[in-house]
Short mmCIF file of C-alpha atoms and ligand atoms in Angstrom, two decimals:
data_model
loop_
_atom_site.label_atom_id
_atom_site.label_comp_id
_atom_site.label_asym_id
_atom_site.label_seq_id
_atom_site.Cartn_x
_atom_site.Cartn_y
_atom_site.Cartn_z
CA MET A 1 3.33 -21.77 6.29
CA SER A 2 0.53 -22.28 3.84
CA ALA A 3 0.51 -25.42 1.73
CA ASN A 4 -0.73 -23.40 -1.23
CA ARG A 5 1.71 -20.56 -1.09
CA THR A 6 2.35 -18.90 -4.45
CA GLY A 7 5.05 -16.56 -5.62
CA ILE A 8 8.07 -16.10 -7.87
CA CYS A 9 10.18 -19.24 -8.18
CA HIS A 10 13.76 -18.47 -7.10
CA ILE A 11 15.19 -20.59 -9.93
CA CYS A 12 13.06 -20.14 -13.07
CA GLY A 13 11.36 -16.84 -12.15
CA ASP A 14 7.83 -18.07 -12.97
CA ASP A 15 4.95 -16.91 -10.79
CA GLY A 16 2.87 -19.78 -9.40
CA PRO A 17 2.44 -22.35 -6.64
CA LEU A 18 5.63 -23.03 -4.67
CA SER A 19 6.55 -26.45 -3.34
CA TYR A 20 8.29 -27.39 -0.11
CA GLU A 21 11.96 -28.24 -0.55
CA HIS A 22 13.80 -29.96 2.29
CA ILE A 23 17.29 -28.67 3.13
CA PRO A 24 19.06 -31.00 3.82
CA PRO A 25 17.13 -33.60 1.75
CA ARG A 26 14.35 -35.55 3.46
CA SER A 27 16.16 -38.84 2.69
CA MET A 28 18.90 -37.71 5.09
CA GLY A 29 16.48 -37.83 8.04
CA ASN A 30 15.25 -34.25 7.72
CA SER A 31 11.56 -35.05 8.13
CA LYS A 32 10.90 -34.56 11.84
CA PRO A 33 9.52 -31.40 13.44
CA VAL A 34 12.29 -28.90 14.26
CA LYS A 35 12.45 -25.38 15.59
CA SER A 36 14.38 -22.69 13.78
CA TYR A 37 15.29 -19.28 15.10
CA ARG A 38 16.07 -15.99 13.46
CA VAL A 39 19.47 -14.65 14.43
CA ALA A 40 18.01 -11.12 14.50
CA ASP A 41 15.49 -12.13 17.20
CA ILE A 42 18.22 -13.63 19.39
CA ALA A 43 20.36 -10.50 19.06
CA LYS A 44 17.43 -8.25 20.02
CA LYS A 45 16.54 -10.22 23.14
CA HIS A 46 19.95 -11.27 24.43
CA GLY A 47 22.35 -8.79 22.83
CA THR A 48 24.34 -11.59 21.21
CA THR A 49 24.20 -13.60 18.01
CA ASN A 50 25.11 -16.78 19.87
CA VAL A 51 22.55 -19.36 18.74
CA GLN A 52 22.71 -21.10 22.13
CA PHE A 53 20.66 -18.27 23.66
CA THR A 54 17.26 -19.31 22.42
CA SER A 55 15.12 -19.14 25.56
CA ASP A 56 12.07 -16.85 25.25
CA ILE A 57 12.75 -16.38 21.55
CA HIS A 58 10.02 -16.72 18.99
CA TYR A 59 10.70 -19.71 16.79
CA HIS A 60 9.31 -21.18 13.64
CA GLN A 61 8.18 -24.78 13.90
CA HIS A 62 8.97 -26.76 10.76
CA GLN A 63 6.54 -29.69 11.03
CA ARG A 64 8.07 -31.59 8.13
CA GLY A 65 11.74 -30.90 8.76
CA VAL A 66 13.74 -27.83 7.77
CA GLY A 67 12.84 -26.53 4.37
CA PHE A 68 11.91 -23.59 2.21
CA GLN A 69 8.92 -22.87 0.05
CA THR A 70 10.63 -20.77 -2.59
CA ILE A 71 10.82 -22.83 -5.78
CA CYS A 72 8.10 -24.19 -8.05
CA ARG A 73 7.10 -27.82 -8.31
CA LYS A 74 8.56 -28.20 -11.80
CA CYS A 75 12.01 -26.96 -10.73
CA ASN A 76 11.85 -28.93 -7.47
CA SER A 77 11.14 -32.18 -9.27
CA TYR A 78 13.94 -31.56 -11.82
CA LEU A 79 16.40 -31.07 -8.97
CA GLY A 80 15.08 -34.16 -7.22
CA ARG A 81 15.48 -36.33 -10.31
CA HIS A 82 19.00 -35.20 -11.22
CA TYR A 83 20.97 -33.96 -8.23
CA VAL A 84 19.73 -35.16 -4.84
CA LYS A 85 21.19 -38.67 -5.02
CA ALA A 86 24.70 -37.39 -5.84
CA TYR A 87 24.49 -35.04 -2.90
CA THR A 88 23.20 -37.49 -0.28
CA GLY A 89 25.73 -40.15 -1.39
CA CYS A 90 28.63 -37.76 -0.94
CA ILE A 91 27.37 -36.37 2.36
CA SER A 92 26.88 -39.77 3.99
CA GLU A 93 30.44 -40.67 2.99
CA LEU A 94 31.67 -37.40 4.46
CA GLY A 95 29.73 -38.00 7.67
CA ALA A 96 31.45 -41.37 8.09
CA LEU A 97 34.89 -39.82 7.48
CA LEU A 98 34.11 -37.12 9.99
CA GLN A 99 33.18 -39.70 12.65
CA GLU A 100 36.54 -41.41 12.12
CA ALA A 101 38.40 -38.12 12.25
CA LYS A 102 36.73 -36.99 15.46
CA ASN A 103 39.25 -38.98 17.51
CA ASP A 104 41.92 -36.65 16.15
CA LYS A 105 41.14 -33.75 18.44
CA ASP A 106 44.22 -31.79 17.42
CA GLY A 107 43.18 -31.57 13.81
CA ASN A 108 41.74 -28.33 12.45
CA GLY A 109 40.09 -30.05 9.58
CA ILE A 110 39.57 -33.13 7.53
CA HIS A 111 41.48 -34.40 4.51
CA LEU A 112 39.17 -35.91 1.95
CA GLU A 113 40.11 -38.10 -1.01
CA ALA A 114 37.25 -39.04 -3.23
CA HIS A 115 36.87 -40.77 -6.56
CA ASN A 116 33.24 -41.82 -6.94
CA ILE A 117 31.37 -38.56 -6.61
CA PRO A 118 29.57 -37.03 -9.62
CA VAL A 119 30.91 -33.58 -8.79
CA LEU A 120 28.85 -31.54 -11.26
CA ALA A 121 25.56 -32.90 -9.86
CA PHE A 122 26.82 -32.35 -6.32
CA THR A 123 27.72 -28.72 -7.10
CA LYS A 124 24.37 -28.08 -8.78
CA HIS A 125 22.53 -29.35 -5.71
CA VAL A 126 24.48 -26.94 -3.51
CA ILE A 127 23.82 -23.99 -5.85
CA SER A 128 20.10 -24.86 -5.92
CA ASN A 129 20.05 -24.75 -2.11
CA PHE A 130 21.46 -21.23 -2.26
CA CYS A 131 18.72 -20.25 -4.72
CA SER A 132 16.17 -21.44 -2.13
CA THR A 133 17.70 -19.67 0.86
CA THR A 134 18.64 -16.31 -0.70
CA GLN A 135 16.42 -13.36 -1.51
CA PRO A 136 13.94 -13.86 -4.40
CA GLY A 137 15.21 -12.98 -7.87
CA THR A 138 18.86 -12.62 -6.84
CA MET A 139 20.09 -15.84 -8.49
CA LEU A 140 17.97 -16.10 -11.64
CA ASP A 141 21.24 -16.13 -13.65
CA CYS A 142 21.68 -19.75 -12.44
CA ARG A 143 18.53 -20.88 -14.23
CA ASP A 144 20.21 -22.50 -17.26
CA PHE A 145 22.96 -24.01 -15.12
CA LEU A 146 20.39 -25.69 -12.87
CA LEU A 147 17.62 -26.64 -15.30
CA ASP A 148 19.90 -28.29 -17.88
CA CYS A 149 21.92 -30.95 -16.08
CA GLU A 150 24.75 -30.90 -18.66
CA ASN A 151 25.18 -27.12 -18.60
CA ARG A 152 28.53 -26.09 -17.09
CA ASN A 153 28.16 -22.32 -17.19
CA LEU A 154 27.87 -21.31 -13.59
CA PRO A 155 28.04 -17.50 -13.90
CA ASP A 156 31.56 -16.17 -13.23
CA ARG A 157 30.47 -14.00 -10.33
CA TYR A 158 30.01 -17.00 -8.04
CA ARG A 159 32.78 -18.59 -5.99
CA LEU A 160 31.84 -21.64 -3.91
CA PHE A 161 33.64 -22.75 -0.73
CA MET A 162 33.14 -25.85 1.41
CA PHE A 163 33.97 -26.60 5.04
CA ALA A 164 33.37 -29.32 7.63
CA VAL A 165 30.88 -28.84 10.47
CA PRO A 166 31.56 -31.28 13.33
CA GLU A 167 28.56 -30.15 15.43
CA ASN A 168 25.71 -32.61 14.92
CA GLY A 169 22.11 -31.39 14.91
CA THR A 170 22.83 -27.90 13.64
CA PHE A 171 21.38 -25.92 10.78
CA VAL A 172 22.07 -22.28 10.00
CA SER A 173 21.53 -20.43 6.75
CA SER A 174 21.63 -16.82 5.68
CA GLY A 175 20.39 -14.92 2.71
CA TRP A 176 22.85 -12.58 1.02
CA ILE A 177 24.68 -10.60 3.66
CA GLN A 178 27.36 -7.96 3.37
CA LEU A 179 30.43 -8.27 5.60
CA LEU A 180 32.71 -5.32 6.27
CA LEU A 181 36.29 -6.49 6.33
CA ASN A 182 37.79 -3.99 8.72
CA GLU A 183 41.34 -5.21 8.69
CA GLU A 184 41.50 -4.55 4.97
CA GLY A 185 40.12 -1.04 5.05
CA LEU A 186 36.64 -0.38 3.77
CA LYS A 187 36.35 -3.57 1.79
CA THR A 188 33.12 -5.50 1.57
CA ALA A 189 32.21 -9.09 0.90
CA ASN A 190 28.78 -10.14 -0.34
CA LEU A 191 28.10 -13.74 0.51
CA ALA A 192 25.58 -16.29 1.71
CA PHE A 193 26.13 -19.44 3.74
CA ILE A 194 24.40 -22.71 4.52
CA ALA A 195 25.84 -24.83 7.31
CA THR A 196 24.55 -28.17 8.49
CA TYR A 197 26.19 -31.31 9.84
CA PRO A 198 28.60 -32.56 8.43
CA VAL A 199 29.40 -29.83 5.87
CA GLY A 200 28.60 -26.27 5.01
CA PHE A 201 29.13 -23.86 2.14
CA TYR A 202 29.86 -20.21 1.49
CA LEU A 203 28.75 -18.69 -1.78
CA TYR A 204 30.73 -15.55 -2.59
CA ASP A 205 29.50 -12.96 -5.08
CA ALA A 206 32.74 -11.58 -6.53
CA GLU A 207 30.91 -9.01 -8.70
CA SER A 208 29.39 -7.07 -5.78
CA SER A 209 32.30 -7.60 -3.37
CA SER A 210 35.28 -5.27 -3.25
CA ALA A 211 37.62 -7.82 -1.66
CA GLU A 212 39.01 -11.04 -3.09
CA PRO A 213 37.65 -14.03 -1.13
CA ASP A 214 40.07 -15.22 1.53
CA SER A 215 39.96 -19.01 1.49
CA SER A 216 41.34 -19.29 5.04
CA ARG A 217 38.12 -17.62 6.14
CA TYR A 218 35.59 -19.41 3.93
CA GLY A 219 36.99 -22.92 3.54
CA CYS A 220 38.19 -24.85 0.51
CA GLU A 221 37.20 -23.45 -2.88
CA ILE A 222 35.30 -25.94 -5.04
CA THR A 223 34.03 -23.59 -7.79
CA SER A 224 35.94 -25.52 -10.48
CA MET A 225 33.75 -28.60 -9.87
CA ALA A 226 31.07 -26.78 -11.87
CA LYS A 227 33.28 -27.17 -14.98
CA GLN A 228 33.43 -30.98 -14.82
CA PRO A 229 31.44 -32.89 -17.46
CA TRP A 230 28.05 -34.33 -16.47
CA GLY A 231 28.54 -37.81 -14.98
CA ALA A 232 32.32 -37.45 -14.49
CA GLU A 233 33.67 -38.74 -11.17
CA PRO A 234 37.22 -37.37 -11.10
CA ASN A 235 39.75 -38.15 -8.39
CA PHE A 236 40.16 -35.22 -6.11
CA SER A 237 41.57 -34.46 -2.71
CA ILE A 238 40.63 -31.48 -0.61
CA ASP A 239 41.33 -30.23 2.89
CA LEU A 240 38.21 -28.99 4.64
CA PRO A 241 38.72 -26.80 7.69
CA TYR A 242 36.45 -27.41 10.68
CA MET A 243 34.15 -24.47 11.20
CA THR A 244 31.99 -23.71 14.19
CA ILE A 245 28.59 -22.08 13.78
CA SER A 246 27.94 -21.41 17.47
CA ASN A 247 28.10 -17.67 16.79
CA SER A 248 25.73 -17.98 13.85
CA ILE A 249 28.31 -17.17 11.19
CA PRO A 250 30.63 -20.07 10.35
CA VAL A 251 34.23 -19.34 11.39
CA PRO A 252 37.27 -21.65 11.34
CA ILE A 253 37.66 -23.38 14.70
CA SER A 254 41.40 -22.67 14.96
CA GLN A 255 40.82 -18.98 14.32
CA ASN A 256 38.01 -18.98 16.87
CA LEU A 257 40.30 -20.28 19.62
CA LYS A 258 42.83 -17.45 19.27
ZN1 ZN B 1 10.71 -22.83 -11.12
#
């Protein structure tokens, strides 16, 4: 990966030098060399999408931690100034809750009550991560939402879902993918996901999907957090299902055990 890579910024659409954005943030310990694999390479070699089968597979070495070079320096620094702290604060709290809950082996998820999380900033950080990890130019309609911290107009086509990931040391992301939902006829879902310990997210594009999102499949919907005023820290309680990502696409653990 070249340090001077240029291209179209996935957030503002400008053509120029792209900077390296850590996902998850560097302040969360994501600064050490890691290997990442492409699911397609694993499937070709081993006939499975199970991410545990990584022997003999070509990998990409991220020397500085996992990250993407898809947004410009100006956008990256705006995100860093406004949203990263809200995200890391919330995630470290969630990680602690998850550690406590791990003793409860029968549980299929975690109940979270929070009151000191600036939810709009948190949501904006998550949406910006999806801009970085999805195909170039596909989320330029989030530009105003992301580059004006007080803007609350996340385009209506997006629905955001959150889930808990109990497996430490994991990171999986996808660009936009289309799922065929067989049990519902020829319905399709267009979505992207990012999953890392302790939480992950599905972003659902309702406009290009022919099925309504099924929250038992994608987690707890948090789209309405994007409507909260800047700086507000409302009380909220949510139930996050545990999802496993051992088969590369996050699925609820209870459903997986059927
Ligand atoms: Zn930009």
